[in-house]
Structures are given as C-alpha cells and as structure tokens.
Short mmCIF file of C-alpha atoms in Angstrom, two decimals:
data_model
loop_
_atom_site.label_atom_id
_atom_site.label_comp_id
_atom_site.label_asym_id
_atom_site.label_seq_id
_atom_site.Cartn_x
_atom_site.Cartn_y
_atom_site.Cartn_z
CA MET A 1 19.08 -2.01 -41.27
CA LYS A 2 19.53 -1.32 -37.58
CA LYS A 3 16.27 0.65 -37.54
CA LEU A 4 14.21 -2.33 -38.69
CA PRO A 5 13.59 -3.86 -35.22
CA LEU A 6 12.37 -0.49 -33.90
CA VAL A 7 10.04 -0.06 -36.87
CA LEU A 8 8.66 -3.56 -36.41
CA ALA A 9 8.18 -2.94 -32.71
CA LEU A 10 6.20 0.23 -33.36
CA LEU A 11 4.06 -1.46 -35.98
CA THR A 12 3.18 -4.32 -33.67
CA GLY A 13 2.51 -2.07 -30.69
CA LEU A 14 5.49 -3.29 -28.69
CA VAL A 15 7.09 -0.60 -26.55
CA VAL A 16 9.85 -1.29 -24.06
CA SER A 17 9.34 0.87 -21.01
CA ALA A 18 12.06 2.60 -19.04
CA SER A 19 11.69 -0.10 -16.40
CA GLY A 20 12.48 -2.78 -18.98
CA HIS A 21 8.90 -4.04 -19.24
CA ALA A 22 7.54 -4.75 -22.71
CA VAL A 23 4.20 -3.01 -23.13
CA MET A 24 2.12 -4.78 -25.77
CA LEU A 25 -0.75 -2.66 -27.07
CA THR A 26 -2.81 -3.88 -29.99
CA PRO A 27 -4.48 -1.24 -32.20
CA GLU A 28 -7.76 -1.87 -30.34
CA GLN A 29 -6.11 -1.38 -26.95
CA ARG A 30 -4.40 1.83 -28.12
CA ASN A 31 -7.69 3.12 -29.54
CA ALA A 32 -9.43 2.44 -26.24
CA LEU A 33 -6.86 4.57 -24.43
CA THR A 34 -6.89 7.44 -26.92
CA GLN A 35 -10.59 8.12 -27.43
CA LEU A 36 -11.18 11.84 -27.02
CA ASP A 37 -14.54 12.17 -25.31
CA ALA A 38 -13.93 10.22 -22.10
CA LEU A 39 -11.71 7.70 -20.41
CA PRO A 40 -12.52 4.11 -21.35
CA SER A 41 -14.57 2.19 -18.83
CA ARG A 42 -13.27 -0.89 -17.10
CA ASP A 43 -15.57 -3.03 -19.27
CA GLN A 44 -14.20 -1.42 -22.42
CA LEU A 45 -10.63 -1.99 -21.31
CA ASN A 46 -11.32 -5.58 -20.39
CA SER A 47 -13.05 -6.22 -23.71
CA VAL A 48 -10.00 -5.18 -25.73
CA HIS A 49 -7.90 -7.50 -23.56
CA ALA A 50 -9.95 -10.63 -24.35
CA ASN A 51 -12.03 -9.96 -21.22
CA ASP A 52 -8.97 -10.66 -19.10
CA ALA A 53 -9.03 -8.07 -16.31
CA SER A 54 -5.62 -9.13 -15.04
CA LEU A 55 -4.05 -8.58 -18.45
CA ALA A 56 -5.83 -5.23 -18.83
CA LEU A 57 -4.57 -4.12 -15.43
CA GLN A 58 -1.00 -5.22 -16.13
CA ASN A 59 -0.97 -3.38 -19.47
CA LEU A 60 -2.34 -0.25 -17.81
CA ARG A 61 0.28 -0.40 -15.06
CA ASP A 62 3.12 -0.87 -17.55
CA THR A 63 1.80 1.92 -19.77
CA ALA A 64 1.37 4.27 -16.81
CA ILE A 65 5.10 4.19 -16.07
CA ASP A 66 6.23 4.15 -19.70
CA PRO A 67 7.14 7.62 -21.06
CA ALA A 68 7.35 6.44 -24.70
CA ASP A 69 3.94 7.93 -25.57
CA PRO A 70 2.85 10.55 -22.99
CA THR A 71 -0.68 10.78 -24.41
CA VAL A 72 -1.33 7.07 -23.90
CA GLN A 73 0.56 7.14 -20.58
CA ILE A 74 -1.66 9.90 -19.19
CA ARG A 75 -4.81 8.10 -20.28
CA ALA A 76 -3.60 4.88 -18.65
CA ILE A 77 -2.93 6.74 -15.40
CA GLY A 78 -6.44 8.17 -15.47
CA ALA A 79 -8.00 4.76 -16.12
CA LEU A 80 -6.10 2.85 -13.42
CA PRO A 81 -8.34 3.83 -10.45
CA GLN A 82 -11.15 1.78 -11.98
CA TYR A 83 -9.21 -1.32 -10.97
CA CYS A 84 -9.23 -0.56 -7.25
CA GLY A 85 -12.05 0.25 -4.87
CA SER A 86 -12.61 3.64 -3.29
CA PRO A 87 -11.11 3.89 -0.77
CA CYS A 88 -8.39 1.74 -2.27
CA ASP A 89 -6.25 -0.59 -0.19
CA PRO A 90 -2.88 1.20 0.20
CA ALA A 91 -1.15 -2.10 -0.57
CA ASN A 92 -3.03 -2.56 -3.84
CA GLU A 93 -0.90 -2.63 -7.00
CA VAL A 94 -2.94 0.18 -8.56
CA HIS A 95 -2.08 2.46 -5.67
CA ALA A 96 1.54 1.39 -5.75
CA THR A 97 1.79 2.22 -9.46
CA LEU A 98 0.30 5.69 -9.04
CA VAL A 99 2.55 6.43 -6.06
CA SER A 100 5.54 5.43 -8.17
CA VAL A 101 4.47 7.93 -10.83
CA VAL A 102 3.93 10.82 -8.41
CA THR A 103 7.20 10.18 -6.56
CA GLU A 104 9.33 9.56 -9.65
CA PRO A 105 11.81 12.50 -9.71
CA ARG A 106 11.29 12.98 -13.43
CA TYR A 107 7.65 13.89 -12.78
CA ARG A 108 7.75 15.09 -9.17
CA ASP A 109 10.36 17.73 -10.00
CA SER A 110 9.04 18.64 -13.44
CA ARG A 111 8.25 22.26 -14.23
CA ALA A 112 6.86 22.14 -17.76
CA GLY A 113 5.97 19.96 -20.72
CA THR A 114 4.45 16.52 -20.83
CA ASP A 115 6.18 15.40 -17.63
CA LEU A 116 4.15 18.02 -15.78
CA LEU A 117 0.95 16.67 -17.36
CA VAL A 118 1.89 13.17 -16.23
CA LEU A 119 2.40 14.45 -12.67
CA ARG A 120 -0.99 16.16 -12.74
CA ALA A 121 -2.68 12.99 -13.99
CA GLY A 122 -1.02 10.97 -11.22
CA ILE A 123 -2.13 13.43 -8.54
CA GLU A 124 -5.70 13.46 -9.81
CA ALA A 125 -5.79 9.66 -9.94
CA LEU A 126 -4.44 9.36 -6.39
CA GLY A 127 -7.23 11.61 -5.19
CA THR A 128 -9.89 9.31 -6.59
CA LEU A 129 -8.38 6.33 -4.74
CA ARG A 130 -9.06 8.08 -1.40
CA VAL A 131 -6.09 6.60 0.47
CA ALA A 132 -5.96 8.88 3.52
CA GLU A 133 -2.22 8.49 4.02
CA ASP A 134 -1.51 10.03 0.62
CA ILE A 135 -1.70 13.51 2.13
CA ASP A 136 1.99 13.07 2.97
CA LEU A 137 2.75 12.81 -0.76
CA LEU A 138 0.39 15.56 -1.83
CA ILE A 139 0.77 18.36 0.72
CA PRO A 140 4.35 19.31 -0.30
CA GLN A 141 3.09 19.88 -3.84
CA LEU A 142 0.78 22.67 -2.63
CA ALA A 143 3.87 24.85 -3.11
CA HIS A 144 4.63 23.60 -6.62
CA PRO A 145 5.54 26.39 -9.09
CA SER A 146 2.75 25.27 -11.46
CA ARG A 147 -0.69 26.62 -10.63
CA ASP A 148 -2.25 23.62 -12.37
CA ILE A 149 -0.40 21.25 -10.05
CA ARG A 150 -1.36 23.25 -6.96
CA ALA A 151 -5.01 23.23 -8.02
CA ALA A 152 -4.87 19.50 -8.76
CA VAL A 153 -3.38 18.86 -5.31
CA ALA A 154 -6.14 20.85 -3.62
CA HIS A 155 -8.78 18.86 -5.48
CA ALA A 156 -7.02 15.59 -4.64
CA LEU A 157 -6.88 16.51 -0.96
CA ARG A 158 -10.59 17.25 -1.11
CA ASP A 159 -11.24 13.86 -2.67
CA LEU A 160 -9.10 12.05 -0.08
CA GLY A 161 -11.44 13.34 2.61
CA ASN A 162 -8.70 13.33 5.25
CA PRO A 163 -9.24 16.20 7.72
CA LEU A 164 -5.52 16.16 8.52
CA ALA A 165 -5.09 18.15 5.29
CA ILE A 166 -7.06 21.11 6.67
CA ASP A 167 -4.14 22.85 8.37
CA ALA A 168 -1.97 22.67 5.24
CA LEU A 169 -4.78 24.07 3.11
CA PHE A 170 -5.38 26.92 5.56
CA GLU A 171 -1.66 27.71 5.58
CA ARG A 172 -1.51 27.83 1.80
CA TYR A 173 -4.65 29.90 1.29
CA PRO A 174 -3.35 33.33 2.49
CA VAL A 175 -0.19 33.12 0.38
CA GLU A 176 -1.83 31.76 -2.77
CA THR A 177 -2.14 34.49 -5.40
CA VAL A 178 -3.78 32.61 -8.28
CA PRO A 179 -7.61 32.73 -8.25
CA GLN A 180 -7.86 29.30 -9.88
CA VAL A 181 -5.91 27.75 -7.01
CA GLN A 182 -7.66 29.82 -4.37
CA LEU A 183 -10.99 28.45 -5.58
CA ALA A 184 -9.64 24.90 -5.50
CA ILE A 185 -8.44 25.38 -1.92
CA GLU A 186 -11.79 26.87 -0.90
CA ASP A 187 -13.56 23.91 -2.48
CA ALA A 188 -11.33 21.48 -0.59
CA LEU A 189 -11.83 23.26 2.72
CA ASN A 190 -15.59 23.46 2.24
CA ALA A 191 -15.60 19.70 1.73
CA LEU A 192 -13.43 19.01 4.77
CA VAL A 193 -14.79 21.51 7.29
CA SER A 194 -17.89 23.64 7.77
CA PRO A 195 -19.02 25.96 4.95
CA THR A 196 -18.11 28.96 7.15
CA ALA A 197 -14.48 27.95 7.50
CA LEU A 198 -13.33 30.82 5.29
CA SER A 199 -15.44 33.52 6.94
CA PRO A 200 -13.64 36.75 8.04
CA GLN A 201 -13.25 35.55 11.62
CA ASN A 202 -11.57 32.39 10.34
CA PRO A 203 -9.39 33.56 7.43
#
C-alpha cells in the first residue's frame, strides 16, 4: 500500500525534484521534451503549457535540476536557452539555472554515466547563452578526464566569443592528445583569433 502514492505520482506526471520542487509534466509536455529528431521550439513548449511562457519556463527550470528522469532533464537543459536572449543577461533565471547545473558537484565532478551527459548538456547550453563571464566556469573543465566534456567546453568557449579564453585554449592545445578535442580547440581558436593562429610559428 505504501507504493500507491508513488505510482499515482508517476501516472499523473508529478515528480518531486531533489530541491523539493514538484515538477508537473502532462503527457503532452513530456512528449514535447522527448521527441527524437530535434529539441522542441519555444512555441511548441508554450503550446503544451496552455500558451503560458512563464509556466513553460518554470517547468523547464525545475526539470533541468531534477535527476529523476535524465533523458527529460537533458532535453530541458537543451531547451532552456530559448527563454533568454543571446547574449543572455547574467542575472536571468535561465542563466542561473544552467550555472547551478554545471556547478552542482554531482555533475561537475562526474566521470561517467548519465551525470556526465547532464554536465555536457549544461556546458553546451551555457555556450549558446554567450555570457562572457562564464569562461571562469568553463576553462577548468578543459582538463576534464572525459574527452567529450573537453570538446564541449572548447565549443562553448567558441560560442561565448570571449577572447579572454584564447590563452587557456592555447595552453591546452599542445597537451591535448585526442584528435576530437584538438579539432574542437582549433575551431574555437579560429573563431576567436586569426585563421593563422595555429601556424608553425604560433603553435
């Protein structure tokens, strides 16, 4: 009998997040966040929230920090940047939510599994917000053990467009041994400095 409330909660789409927030997702809202071909647009998300952008945003924020369903969580993280301009105001709640994901020890210090995928999604989303100051959060992760995280960080630094990231990228490039990450660093540097930045005279 004790399992009945949990079963009812799952059937109704109610999930209580680790922060204590109740995340209410109707079947339509869940479907919008789990479509396979692409992330849902802002209009699609609003439409499954009775065209209430504030409600859609609040549900996305709650879902982004809720580890109950990593698949939906990752999709919510990816969709959040649509609710802030680019560049996003650093004080905006979308930015604050993504920073909380990337700095949460569970994700920041992860080395494998779904927590690592959540970290990657958060890093990629931060890049699209183009908040220049986020280089302080991202640069340390250039040394992350996961090549996928290092590549995601390089791409995010490229997207931020902050030239203060150039030195860190140059420092990482000679010691990076994974071609996938090397290419990501080259791409970032080519976007931040001249195309000849990686010529032999400027290794």
